[in-house]
PDB file of N, CA and C in Angstrom:
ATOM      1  N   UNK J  10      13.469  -5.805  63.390  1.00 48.00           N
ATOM      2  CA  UNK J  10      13.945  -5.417  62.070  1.00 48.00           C
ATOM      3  C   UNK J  10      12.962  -4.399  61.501  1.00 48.00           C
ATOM      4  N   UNK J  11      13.141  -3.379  60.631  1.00 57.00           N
ATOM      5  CA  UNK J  11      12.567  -2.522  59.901  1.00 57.00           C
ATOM      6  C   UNK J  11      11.919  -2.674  58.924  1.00 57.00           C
ATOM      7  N   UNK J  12      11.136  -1.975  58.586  1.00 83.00           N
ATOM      8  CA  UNK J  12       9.922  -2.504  57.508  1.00 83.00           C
ATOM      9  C   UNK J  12      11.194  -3.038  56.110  1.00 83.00           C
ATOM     10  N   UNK J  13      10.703  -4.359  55.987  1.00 89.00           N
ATOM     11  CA  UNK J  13      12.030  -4.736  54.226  1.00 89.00           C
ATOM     12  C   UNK J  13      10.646  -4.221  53.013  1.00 89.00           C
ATOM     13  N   UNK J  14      11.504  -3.525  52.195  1.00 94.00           N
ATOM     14  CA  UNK J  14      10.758  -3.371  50.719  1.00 94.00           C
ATOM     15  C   UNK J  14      11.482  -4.860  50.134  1.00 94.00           C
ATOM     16  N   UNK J  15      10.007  -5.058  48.880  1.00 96.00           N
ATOM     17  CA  UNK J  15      10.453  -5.719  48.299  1.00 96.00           C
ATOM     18  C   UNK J  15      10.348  -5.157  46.901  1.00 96.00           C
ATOM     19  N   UNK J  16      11.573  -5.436  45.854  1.00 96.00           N
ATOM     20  CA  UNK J  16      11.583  -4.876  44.837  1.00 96.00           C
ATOM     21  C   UNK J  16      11.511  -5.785  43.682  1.00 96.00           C
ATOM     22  N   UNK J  17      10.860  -5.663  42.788  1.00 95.00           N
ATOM     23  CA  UNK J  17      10.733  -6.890  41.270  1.00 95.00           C
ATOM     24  C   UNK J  17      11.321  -6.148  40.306  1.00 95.00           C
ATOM     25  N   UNK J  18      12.761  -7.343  40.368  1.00 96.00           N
ATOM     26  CA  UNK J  18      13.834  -7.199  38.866  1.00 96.00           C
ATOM     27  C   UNK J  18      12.394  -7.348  37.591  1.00 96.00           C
ATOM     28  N   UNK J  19      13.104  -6.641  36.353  1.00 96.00           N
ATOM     29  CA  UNK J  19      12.351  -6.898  35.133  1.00 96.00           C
ATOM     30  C   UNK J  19      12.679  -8.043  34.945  1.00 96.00           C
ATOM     31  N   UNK J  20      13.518  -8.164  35.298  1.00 94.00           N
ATOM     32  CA  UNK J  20      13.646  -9.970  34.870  1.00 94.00           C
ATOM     33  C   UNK J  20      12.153 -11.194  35.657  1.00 94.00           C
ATOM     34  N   UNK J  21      12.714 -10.775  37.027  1.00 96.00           N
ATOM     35  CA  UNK J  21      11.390 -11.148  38.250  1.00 96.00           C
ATOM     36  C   UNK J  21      10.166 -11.087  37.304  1.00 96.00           C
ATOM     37  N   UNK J  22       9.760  -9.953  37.230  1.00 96.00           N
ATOM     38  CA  UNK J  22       8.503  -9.558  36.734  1.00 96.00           C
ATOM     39  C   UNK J  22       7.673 -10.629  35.387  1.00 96.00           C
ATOM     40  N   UNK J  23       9.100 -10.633  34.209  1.00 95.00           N
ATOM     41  CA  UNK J  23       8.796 -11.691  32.599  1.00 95.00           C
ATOM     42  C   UNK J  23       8.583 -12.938  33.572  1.00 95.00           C
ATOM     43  N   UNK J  24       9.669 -13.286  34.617  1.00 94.00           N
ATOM     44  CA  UNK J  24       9.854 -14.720  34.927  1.00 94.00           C
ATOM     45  C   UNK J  24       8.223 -14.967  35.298  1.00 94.00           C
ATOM     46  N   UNK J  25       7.774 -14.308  36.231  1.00 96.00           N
ATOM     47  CA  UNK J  25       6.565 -14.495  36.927  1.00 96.00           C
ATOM     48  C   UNK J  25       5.336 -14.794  35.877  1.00 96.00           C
ATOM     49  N   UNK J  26       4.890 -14.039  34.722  1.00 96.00           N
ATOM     50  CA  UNK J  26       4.209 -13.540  33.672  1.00 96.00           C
ATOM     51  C   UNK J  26       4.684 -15.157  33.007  1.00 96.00           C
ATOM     52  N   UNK J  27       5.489 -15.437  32.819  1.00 93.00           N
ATOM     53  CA  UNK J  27       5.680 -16.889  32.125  1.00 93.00           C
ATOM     54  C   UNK J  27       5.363 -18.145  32.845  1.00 93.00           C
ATOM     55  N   UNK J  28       5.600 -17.630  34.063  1.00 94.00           N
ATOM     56  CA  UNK J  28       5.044 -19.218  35.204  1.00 94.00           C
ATOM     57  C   UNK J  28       3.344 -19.166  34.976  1.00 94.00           C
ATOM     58  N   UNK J  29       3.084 -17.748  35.493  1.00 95.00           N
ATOM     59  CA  UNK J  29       1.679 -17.930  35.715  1.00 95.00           C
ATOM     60  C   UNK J  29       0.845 -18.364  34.091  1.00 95.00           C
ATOM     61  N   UNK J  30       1.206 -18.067  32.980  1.00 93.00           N
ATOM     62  CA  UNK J  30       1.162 -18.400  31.601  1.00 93.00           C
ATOM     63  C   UNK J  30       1.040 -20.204  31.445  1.00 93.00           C
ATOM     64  N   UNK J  31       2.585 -20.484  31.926  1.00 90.00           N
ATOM     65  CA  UNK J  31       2.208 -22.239  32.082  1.00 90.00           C
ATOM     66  C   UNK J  31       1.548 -22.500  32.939  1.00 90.00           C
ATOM     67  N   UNK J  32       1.803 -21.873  33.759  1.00 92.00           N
ATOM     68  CA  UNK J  32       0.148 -22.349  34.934  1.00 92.00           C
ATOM     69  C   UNK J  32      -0.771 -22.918  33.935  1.00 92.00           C
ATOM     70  N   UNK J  33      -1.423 -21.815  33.913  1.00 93.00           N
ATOM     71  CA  UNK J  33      -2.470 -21.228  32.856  1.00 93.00           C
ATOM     72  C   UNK J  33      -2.594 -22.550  31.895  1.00 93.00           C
ATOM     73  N   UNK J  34      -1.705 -22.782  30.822  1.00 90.00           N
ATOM     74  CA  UNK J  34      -2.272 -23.119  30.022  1.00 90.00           C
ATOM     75  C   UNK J  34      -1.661 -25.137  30.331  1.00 90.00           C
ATOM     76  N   UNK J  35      -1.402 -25.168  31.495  1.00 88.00           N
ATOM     77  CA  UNK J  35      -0.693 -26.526  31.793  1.00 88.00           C
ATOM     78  C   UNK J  35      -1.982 -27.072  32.746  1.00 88.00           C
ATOM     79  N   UNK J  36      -2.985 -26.132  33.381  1.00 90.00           N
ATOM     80  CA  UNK J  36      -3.882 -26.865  33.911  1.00 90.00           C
ATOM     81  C   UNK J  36      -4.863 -26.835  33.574  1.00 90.00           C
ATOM     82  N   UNK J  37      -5.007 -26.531  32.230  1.00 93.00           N
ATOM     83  CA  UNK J  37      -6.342 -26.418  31.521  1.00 93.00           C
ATOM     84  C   UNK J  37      -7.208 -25.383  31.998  1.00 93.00           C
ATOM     85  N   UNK J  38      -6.409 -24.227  32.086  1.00 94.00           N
ATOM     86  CA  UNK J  38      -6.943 -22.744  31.923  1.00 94.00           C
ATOM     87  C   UNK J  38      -7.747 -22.626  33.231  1.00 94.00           C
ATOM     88  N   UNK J  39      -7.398 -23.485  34.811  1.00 93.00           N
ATOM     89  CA  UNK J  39      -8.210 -23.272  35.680  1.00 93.00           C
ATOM     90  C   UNK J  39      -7.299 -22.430  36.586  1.00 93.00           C
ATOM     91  N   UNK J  40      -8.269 -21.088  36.859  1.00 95.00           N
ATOM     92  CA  UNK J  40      -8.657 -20.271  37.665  1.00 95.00           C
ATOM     93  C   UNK J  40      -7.563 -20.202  39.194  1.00 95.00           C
ATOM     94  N   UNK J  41      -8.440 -21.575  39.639  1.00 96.00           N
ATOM     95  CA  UNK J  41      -7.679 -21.739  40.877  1.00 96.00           C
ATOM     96  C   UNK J  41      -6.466 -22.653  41.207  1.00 96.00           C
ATOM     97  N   UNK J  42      -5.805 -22.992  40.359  1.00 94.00           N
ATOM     98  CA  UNK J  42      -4.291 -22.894  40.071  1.00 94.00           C
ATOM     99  C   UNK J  42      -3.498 -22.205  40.022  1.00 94.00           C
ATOM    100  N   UNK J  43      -4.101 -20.991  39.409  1.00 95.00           N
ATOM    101  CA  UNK J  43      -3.327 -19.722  39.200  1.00 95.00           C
ATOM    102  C   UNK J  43      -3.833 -19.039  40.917  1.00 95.00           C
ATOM    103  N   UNK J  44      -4.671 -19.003  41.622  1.00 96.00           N
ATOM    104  CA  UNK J  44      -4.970 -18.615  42.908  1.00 96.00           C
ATOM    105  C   UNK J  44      -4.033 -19.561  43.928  1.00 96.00           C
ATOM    106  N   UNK J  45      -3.911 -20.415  43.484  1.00 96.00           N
ATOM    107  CA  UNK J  45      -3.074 -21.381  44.646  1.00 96.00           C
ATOM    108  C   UNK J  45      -1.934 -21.103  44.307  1.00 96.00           C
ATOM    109  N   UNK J  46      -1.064 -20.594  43.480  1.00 96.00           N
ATOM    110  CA  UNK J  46       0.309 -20.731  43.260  1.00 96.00           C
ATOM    111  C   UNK J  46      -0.041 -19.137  43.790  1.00 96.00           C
ATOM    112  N   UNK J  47      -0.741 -18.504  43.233  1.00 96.00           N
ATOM    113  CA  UNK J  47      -0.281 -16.654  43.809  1.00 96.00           C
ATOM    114  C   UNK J  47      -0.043 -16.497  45.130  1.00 96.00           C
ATOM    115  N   UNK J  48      -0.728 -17.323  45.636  1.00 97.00           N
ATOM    116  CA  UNK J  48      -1.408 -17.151  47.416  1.00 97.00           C
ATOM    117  C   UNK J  48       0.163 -18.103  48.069  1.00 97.00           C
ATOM    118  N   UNK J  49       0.648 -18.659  47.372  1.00 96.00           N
ATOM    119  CA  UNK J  49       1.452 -19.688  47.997  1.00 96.00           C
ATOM    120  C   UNK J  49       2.827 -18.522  47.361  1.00 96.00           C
ATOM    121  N   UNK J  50       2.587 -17.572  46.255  1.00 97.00           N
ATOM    122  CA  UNK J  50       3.780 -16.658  46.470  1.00 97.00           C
ATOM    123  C   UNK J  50       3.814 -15.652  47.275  1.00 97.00           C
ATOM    124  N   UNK J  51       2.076 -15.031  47.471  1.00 96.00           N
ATOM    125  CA  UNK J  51       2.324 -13.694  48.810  1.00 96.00           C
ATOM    126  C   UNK J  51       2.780 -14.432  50.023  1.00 96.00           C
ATOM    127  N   UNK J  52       2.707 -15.813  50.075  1.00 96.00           N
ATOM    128  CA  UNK J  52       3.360 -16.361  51.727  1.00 96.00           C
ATOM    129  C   UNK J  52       4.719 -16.448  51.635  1.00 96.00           C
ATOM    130  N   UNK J  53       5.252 -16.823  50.324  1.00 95.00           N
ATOM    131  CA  UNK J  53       6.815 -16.780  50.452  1.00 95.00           C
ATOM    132  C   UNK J  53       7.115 -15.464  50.726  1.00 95.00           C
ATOM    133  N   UNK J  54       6.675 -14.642  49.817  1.00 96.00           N
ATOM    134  CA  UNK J  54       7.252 -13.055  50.040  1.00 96.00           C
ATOM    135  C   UNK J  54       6.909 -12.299  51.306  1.00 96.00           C
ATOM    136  N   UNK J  55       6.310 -12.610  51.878  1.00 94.00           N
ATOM    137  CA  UNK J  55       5.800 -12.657  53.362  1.00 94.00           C
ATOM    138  C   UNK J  55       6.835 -12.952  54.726  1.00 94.00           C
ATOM    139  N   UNK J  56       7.433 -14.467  54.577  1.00 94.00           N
ATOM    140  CA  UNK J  56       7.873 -15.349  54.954  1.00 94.00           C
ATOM    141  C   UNK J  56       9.336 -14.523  54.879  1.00 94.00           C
ATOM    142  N   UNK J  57       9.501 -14.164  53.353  1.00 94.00           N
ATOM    143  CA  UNK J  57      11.025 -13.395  53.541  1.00 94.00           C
ATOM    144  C   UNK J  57      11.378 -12.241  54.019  1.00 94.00           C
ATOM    145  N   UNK J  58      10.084 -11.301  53.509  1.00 94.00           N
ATOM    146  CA  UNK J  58      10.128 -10.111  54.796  1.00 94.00           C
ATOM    147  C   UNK J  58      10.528  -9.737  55.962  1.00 94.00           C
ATOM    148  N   UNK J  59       9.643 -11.390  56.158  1.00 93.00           N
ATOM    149  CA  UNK J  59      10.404 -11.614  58.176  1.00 93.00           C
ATOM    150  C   UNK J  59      11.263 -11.970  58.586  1.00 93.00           C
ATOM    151  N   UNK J  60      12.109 -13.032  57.150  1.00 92.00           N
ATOM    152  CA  UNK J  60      13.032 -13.511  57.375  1.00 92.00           C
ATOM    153  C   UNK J  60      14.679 -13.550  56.503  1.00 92.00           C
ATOM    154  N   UNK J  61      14.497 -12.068  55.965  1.00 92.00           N
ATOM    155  CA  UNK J  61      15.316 -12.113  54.562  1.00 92.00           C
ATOM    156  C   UNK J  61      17.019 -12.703  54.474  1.00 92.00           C
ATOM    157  N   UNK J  62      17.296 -13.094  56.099  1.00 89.00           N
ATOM    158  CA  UNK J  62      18.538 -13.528  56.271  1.00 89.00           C
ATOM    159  C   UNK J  62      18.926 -15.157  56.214  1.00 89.00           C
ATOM    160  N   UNK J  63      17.810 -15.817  56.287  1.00 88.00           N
ATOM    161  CA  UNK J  63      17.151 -17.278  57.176  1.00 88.00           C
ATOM    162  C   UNK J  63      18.333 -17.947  55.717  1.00 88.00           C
ATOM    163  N   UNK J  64      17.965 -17.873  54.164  1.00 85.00           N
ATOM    164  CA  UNK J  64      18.733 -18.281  53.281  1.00 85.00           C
ATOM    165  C   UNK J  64      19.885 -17.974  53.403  1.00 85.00           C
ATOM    166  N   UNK J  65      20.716 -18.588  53.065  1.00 86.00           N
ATOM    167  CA  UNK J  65      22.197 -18.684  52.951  1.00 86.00           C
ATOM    168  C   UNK J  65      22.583 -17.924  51.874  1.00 86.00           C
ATOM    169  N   UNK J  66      23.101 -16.877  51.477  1.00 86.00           N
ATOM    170  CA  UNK J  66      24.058 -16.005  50.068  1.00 86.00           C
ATOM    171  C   UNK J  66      24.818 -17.449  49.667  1.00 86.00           C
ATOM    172  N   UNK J  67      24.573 -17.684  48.123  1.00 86.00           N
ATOM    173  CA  UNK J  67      25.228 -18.762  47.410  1.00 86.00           C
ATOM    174  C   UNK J  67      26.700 -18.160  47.098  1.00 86.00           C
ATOM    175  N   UNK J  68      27.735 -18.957  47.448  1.00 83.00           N
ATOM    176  CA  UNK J  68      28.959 -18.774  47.753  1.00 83.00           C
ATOM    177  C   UNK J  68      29.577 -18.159  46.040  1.00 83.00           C
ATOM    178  N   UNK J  69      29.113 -18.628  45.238  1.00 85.00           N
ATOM    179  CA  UNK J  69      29.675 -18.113  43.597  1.00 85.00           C
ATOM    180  C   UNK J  69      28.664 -16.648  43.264  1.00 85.00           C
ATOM    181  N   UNK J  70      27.189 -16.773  43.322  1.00 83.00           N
ATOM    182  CA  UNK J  70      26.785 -15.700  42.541  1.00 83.00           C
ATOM    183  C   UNK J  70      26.337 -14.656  43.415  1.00 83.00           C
ATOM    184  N   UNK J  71      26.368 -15.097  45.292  1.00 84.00           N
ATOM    185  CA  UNK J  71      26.108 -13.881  46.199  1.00 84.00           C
ATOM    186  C   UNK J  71      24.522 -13.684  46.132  1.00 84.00           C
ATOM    187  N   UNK J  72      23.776 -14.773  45.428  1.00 90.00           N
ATOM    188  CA  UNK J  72      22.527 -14.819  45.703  1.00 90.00           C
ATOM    189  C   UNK J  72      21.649 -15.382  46.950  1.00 90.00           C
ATOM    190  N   UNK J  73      20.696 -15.451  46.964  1.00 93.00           N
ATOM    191  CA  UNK J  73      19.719 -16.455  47.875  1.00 93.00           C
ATOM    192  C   UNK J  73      18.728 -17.189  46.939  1.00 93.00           C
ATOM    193  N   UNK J  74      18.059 -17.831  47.991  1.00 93.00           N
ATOM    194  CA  UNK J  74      16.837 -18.688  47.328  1.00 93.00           C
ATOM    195  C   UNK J  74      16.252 -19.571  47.861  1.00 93.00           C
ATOM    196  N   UNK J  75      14.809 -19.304  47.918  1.00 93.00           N
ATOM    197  CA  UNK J  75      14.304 -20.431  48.919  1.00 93.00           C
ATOM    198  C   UNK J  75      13.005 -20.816  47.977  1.00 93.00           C
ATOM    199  N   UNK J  76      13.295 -22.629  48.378  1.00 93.00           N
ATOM    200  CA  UNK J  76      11.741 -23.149  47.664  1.00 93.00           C
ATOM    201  C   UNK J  76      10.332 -23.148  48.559  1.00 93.00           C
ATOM    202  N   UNK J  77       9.605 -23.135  47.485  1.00 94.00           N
ATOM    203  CA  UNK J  77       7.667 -22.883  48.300  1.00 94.00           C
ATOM    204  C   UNK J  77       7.225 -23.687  47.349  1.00 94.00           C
ATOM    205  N   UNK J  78       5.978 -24.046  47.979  1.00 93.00           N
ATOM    206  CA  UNK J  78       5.054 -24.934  47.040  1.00 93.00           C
ATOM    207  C   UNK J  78       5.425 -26.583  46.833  1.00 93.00           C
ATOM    208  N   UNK J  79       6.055 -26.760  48.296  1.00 91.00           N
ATOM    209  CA  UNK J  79       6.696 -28.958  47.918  1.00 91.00           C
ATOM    210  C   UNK J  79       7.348 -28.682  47.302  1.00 91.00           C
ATOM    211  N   UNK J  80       8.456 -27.432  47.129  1.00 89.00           N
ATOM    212  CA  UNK J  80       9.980 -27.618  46.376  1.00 89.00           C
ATOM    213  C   UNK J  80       9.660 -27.120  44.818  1.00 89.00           C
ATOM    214  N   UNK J  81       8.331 -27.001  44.089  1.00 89.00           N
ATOM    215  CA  UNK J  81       7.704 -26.892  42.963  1.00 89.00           C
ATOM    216  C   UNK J  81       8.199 -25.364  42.339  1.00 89.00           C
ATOM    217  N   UNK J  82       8.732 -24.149  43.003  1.00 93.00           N
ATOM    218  CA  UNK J  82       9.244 -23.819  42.638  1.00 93.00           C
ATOM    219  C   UNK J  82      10.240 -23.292  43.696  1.00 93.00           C
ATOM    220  N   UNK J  83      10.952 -21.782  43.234  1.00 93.00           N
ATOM    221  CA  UNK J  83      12.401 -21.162  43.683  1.00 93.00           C
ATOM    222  C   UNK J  83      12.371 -20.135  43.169  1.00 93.00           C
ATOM    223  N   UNK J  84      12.593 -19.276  44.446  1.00 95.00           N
ATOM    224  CA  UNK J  84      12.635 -17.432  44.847  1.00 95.00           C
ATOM    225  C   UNK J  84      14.175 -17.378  44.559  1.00 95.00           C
ATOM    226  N   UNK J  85      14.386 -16.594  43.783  1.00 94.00           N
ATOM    227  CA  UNK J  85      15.978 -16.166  44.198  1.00 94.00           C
ATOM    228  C   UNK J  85      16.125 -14.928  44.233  1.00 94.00           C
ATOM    229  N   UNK J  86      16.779 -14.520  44.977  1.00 96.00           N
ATOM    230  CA  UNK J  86      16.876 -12.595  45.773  1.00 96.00           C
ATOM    231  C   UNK J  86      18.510 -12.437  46.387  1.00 96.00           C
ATOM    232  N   UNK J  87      18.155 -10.958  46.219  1.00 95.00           N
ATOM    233  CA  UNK J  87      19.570 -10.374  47.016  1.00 95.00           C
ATOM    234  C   UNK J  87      19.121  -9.710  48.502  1.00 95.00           C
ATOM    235  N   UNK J  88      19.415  -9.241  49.094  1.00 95.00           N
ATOM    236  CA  UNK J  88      19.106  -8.714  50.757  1.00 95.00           C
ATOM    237  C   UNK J  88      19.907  -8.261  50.940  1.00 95.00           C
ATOM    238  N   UNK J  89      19.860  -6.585  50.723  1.00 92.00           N
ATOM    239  CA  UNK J  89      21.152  -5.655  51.380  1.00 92.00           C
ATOM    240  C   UNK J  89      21.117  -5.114  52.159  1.00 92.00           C
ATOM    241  N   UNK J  90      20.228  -5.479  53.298  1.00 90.00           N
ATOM    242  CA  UNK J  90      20.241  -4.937  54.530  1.00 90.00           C
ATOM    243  C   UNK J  90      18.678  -4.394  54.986  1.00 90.00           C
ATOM    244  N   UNK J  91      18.545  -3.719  53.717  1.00 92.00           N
ATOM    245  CA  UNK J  91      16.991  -3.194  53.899  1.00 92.00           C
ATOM    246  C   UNK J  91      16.368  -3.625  53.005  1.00 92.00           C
ATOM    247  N   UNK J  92      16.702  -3.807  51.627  1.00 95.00           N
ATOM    248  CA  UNK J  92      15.501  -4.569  50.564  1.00 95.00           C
ATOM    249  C   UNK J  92      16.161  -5.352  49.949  1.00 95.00           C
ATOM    250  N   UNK J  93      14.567  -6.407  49.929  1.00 96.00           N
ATOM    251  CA  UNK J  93      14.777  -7.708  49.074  1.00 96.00           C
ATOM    252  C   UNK J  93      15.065  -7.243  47.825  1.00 96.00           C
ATOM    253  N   UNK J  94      15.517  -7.636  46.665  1.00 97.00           N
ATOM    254  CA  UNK J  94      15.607  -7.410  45.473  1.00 97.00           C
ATOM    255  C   UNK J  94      14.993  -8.982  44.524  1.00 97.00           C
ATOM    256  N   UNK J  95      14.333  -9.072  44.412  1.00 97.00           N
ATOM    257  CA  UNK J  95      13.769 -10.248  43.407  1.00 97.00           C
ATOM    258  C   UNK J  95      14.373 -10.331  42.333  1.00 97.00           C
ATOM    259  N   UNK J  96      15.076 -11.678  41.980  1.00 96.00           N
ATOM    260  CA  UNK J  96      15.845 -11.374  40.611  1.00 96.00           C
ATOM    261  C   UNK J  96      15.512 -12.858  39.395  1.00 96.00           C
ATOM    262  N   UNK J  97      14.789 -13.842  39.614  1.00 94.00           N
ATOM    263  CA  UNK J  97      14.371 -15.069  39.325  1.00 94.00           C
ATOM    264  C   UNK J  97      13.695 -15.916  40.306  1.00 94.00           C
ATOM    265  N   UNK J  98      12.905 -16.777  39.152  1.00 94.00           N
ATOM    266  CA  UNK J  98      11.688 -17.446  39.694  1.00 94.00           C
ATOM    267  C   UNK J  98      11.768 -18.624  39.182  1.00 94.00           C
ATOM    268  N   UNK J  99      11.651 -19.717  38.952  1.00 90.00           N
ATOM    269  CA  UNK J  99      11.550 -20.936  38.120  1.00 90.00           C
ATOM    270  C   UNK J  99      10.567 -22.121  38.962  1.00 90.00           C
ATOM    271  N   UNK J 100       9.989 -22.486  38.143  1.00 89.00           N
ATOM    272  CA  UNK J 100       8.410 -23.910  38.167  1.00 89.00           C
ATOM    273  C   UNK J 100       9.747 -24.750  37.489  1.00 89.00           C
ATOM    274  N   UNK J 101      10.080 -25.779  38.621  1.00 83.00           N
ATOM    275  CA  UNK J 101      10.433 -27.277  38.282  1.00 83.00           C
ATOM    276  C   UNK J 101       9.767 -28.005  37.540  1.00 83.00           C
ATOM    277  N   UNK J 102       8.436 -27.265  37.022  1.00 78.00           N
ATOM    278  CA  UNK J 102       7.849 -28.453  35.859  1.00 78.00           C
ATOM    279  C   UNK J 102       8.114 -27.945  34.624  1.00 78.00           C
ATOM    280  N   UNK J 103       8.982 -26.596  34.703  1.00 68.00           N
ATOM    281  CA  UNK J 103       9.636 -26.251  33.292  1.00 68.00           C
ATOM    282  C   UNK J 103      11.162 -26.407  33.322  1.00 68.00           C
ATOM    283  N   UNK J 104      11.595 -26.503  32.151  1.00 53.00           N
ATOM    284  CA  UNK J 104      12.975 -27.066  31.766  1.00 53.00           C
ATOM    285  C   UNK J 104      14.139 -26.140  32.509  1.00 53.00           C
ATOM    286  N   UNK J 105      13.794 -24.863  32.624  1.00 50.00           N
ATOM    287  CA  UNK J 105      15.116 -23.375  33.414  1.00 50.00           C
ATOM    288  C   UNK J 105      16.303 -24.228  32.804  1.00 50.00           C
ATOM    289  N   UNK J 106      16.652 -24.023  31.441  1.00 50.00           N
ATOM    290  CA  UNK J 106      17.575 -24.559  31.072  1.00 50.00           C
ATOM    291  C   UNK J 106      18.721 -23.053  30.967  1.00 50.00           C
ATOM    292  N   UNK J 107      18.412 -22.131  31.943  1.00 58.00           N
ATOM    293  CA  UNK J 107      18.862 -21.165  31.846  1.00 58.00           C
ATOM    294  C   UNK J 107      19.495 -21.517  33.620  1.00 58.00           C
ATOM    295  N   UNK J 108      18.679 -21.715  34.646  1.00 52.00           N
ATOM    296  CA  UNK J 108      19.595 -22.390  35.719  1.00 52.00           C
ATOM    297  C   UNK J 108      19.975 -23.828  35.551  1.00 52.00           C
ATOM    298  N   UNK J 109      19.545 -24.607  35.199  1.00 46.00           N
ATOM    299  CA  UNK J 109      19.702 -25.956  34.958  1.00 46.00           C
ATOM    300  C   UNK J 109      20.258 -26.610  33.525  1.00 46.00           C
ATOM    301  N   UNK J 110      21.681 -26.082  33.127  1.00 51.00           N
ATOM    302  CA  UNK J 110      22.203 -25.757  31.967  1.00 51.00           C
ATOM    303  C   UNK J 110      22.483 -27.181  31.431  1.00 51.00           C
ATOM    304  N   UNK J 111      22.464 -28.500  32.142  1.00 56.00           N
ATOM    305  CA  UNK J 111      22.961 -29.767  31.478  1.00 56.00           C
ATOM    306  C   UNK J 111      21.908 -30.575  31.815  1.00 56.00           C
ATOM    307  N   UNK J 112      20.533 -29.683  32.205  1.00 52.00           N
ATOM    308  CA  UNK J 112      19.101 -30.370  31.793  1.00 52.00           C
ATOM    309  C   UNK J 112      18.960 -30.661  30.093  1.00 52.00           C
ATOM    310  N   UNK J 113      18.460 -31.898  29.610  1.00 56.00           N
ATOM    311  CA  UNK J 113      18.363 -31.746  28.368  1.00 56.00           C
ATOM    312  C   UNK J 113      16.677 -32.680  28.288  1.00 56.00           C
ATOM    313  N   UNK J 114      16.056 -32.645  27.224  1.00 53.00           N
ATOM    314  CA  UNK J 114      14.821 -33.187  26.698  1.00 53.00           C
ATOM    315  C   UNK J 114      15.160 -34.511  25.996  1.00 53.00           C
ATOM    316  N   UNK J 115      14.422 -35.534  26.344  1.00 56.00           N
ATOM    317  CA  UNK J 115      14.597 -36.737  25.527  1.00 56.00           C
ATOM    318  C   UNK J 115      14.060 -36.510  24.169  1.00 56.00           C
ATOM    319  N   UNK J 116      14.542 -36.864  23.309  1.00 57.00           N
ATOM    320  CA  UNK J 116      14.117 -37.333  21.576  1.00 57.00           C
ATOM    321  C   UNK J 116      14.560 -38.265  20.977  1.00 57.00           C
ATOM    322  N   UNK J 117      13.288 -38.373  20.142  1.00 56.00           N
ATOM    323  CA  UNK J 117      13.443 -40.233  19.855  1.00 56.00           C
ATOM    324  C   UNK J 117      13.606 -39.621  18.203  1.00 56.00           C
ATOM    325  N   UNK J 118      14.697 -40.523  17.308  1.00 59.00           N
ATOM    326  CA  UNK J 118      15.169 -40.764  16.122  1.00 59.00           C
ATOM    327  C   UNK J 118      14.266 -41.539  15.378  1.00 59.00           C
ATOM    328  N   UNK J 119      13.390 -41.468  14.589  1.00 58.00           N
ATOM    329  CA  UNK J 119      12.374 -42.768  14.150  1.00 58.00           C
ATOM    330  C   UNK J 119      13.448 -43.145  13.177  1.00 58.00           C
ATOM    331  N   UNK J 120      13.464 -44.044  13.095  1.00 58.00           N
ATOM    332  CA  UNK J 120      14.265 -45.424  11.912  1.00 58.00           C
ATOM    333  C   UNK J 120      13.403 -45.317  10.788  1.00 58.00           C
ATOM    334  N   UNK J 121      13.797 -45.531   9.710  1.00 50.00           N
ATOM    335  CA  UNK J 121      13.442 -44.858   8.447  1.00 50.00           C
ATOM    336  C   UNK J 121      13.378 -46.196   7.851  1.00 50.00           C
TER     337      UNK J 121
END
């Protein structure tokens, strides 16, 4: 196969900037959290380079997506032959109530 570009949607780009943010401020501002999740994304993006077909195109939106990191998060991309296109990112330890639309938050009513 031929060298694949990979390209970052603006969307890609905020999504990323907001993970690494909760990173950030979800592990108490350490360093190498934010090094272990980066290093564990140049291997996915790596991984798809070599393998940009290996995911299945999701039958409704014509996307892909593969999890890294123990399932912790999810790449989703297009592959048109020659470049990846990056189009969303989501950390399962945040709500993506934007993919996960009938995720909801518990709240408690205090009795008065």
């Amino acid at each position: 196969m031929s060298y694949v570009k990979i390209i970052l949607s603006e969307a890609y780009q905020r999504r990323l900037g907001e993970i690494e943010d909760f990173i950030w401020e979800s592990s108490g501002k350490s360093i190498l959290a934010l090094e272990v999740f980066l290093s564990s994304h140049d291997n996915i993006l790596e991984f798809l380079k070599q393998n940009p077909t290996t995911p299945a195109n999701h039958p409704q939106t014509g996307d892909q997506s593969w999890p890294f990191s123990d399932g912790r998060y999810r790449l989703f991309f297009k592959f048109n032959g020659e470049d990846i296109e990056l189009l969303d990112l989501i950390d399962n330890r945040m709500s993506n109530l934007k993919i996960y639309i009938n995720n909801v938050l518990p709240t408690f009513n205090e009795d008065e």
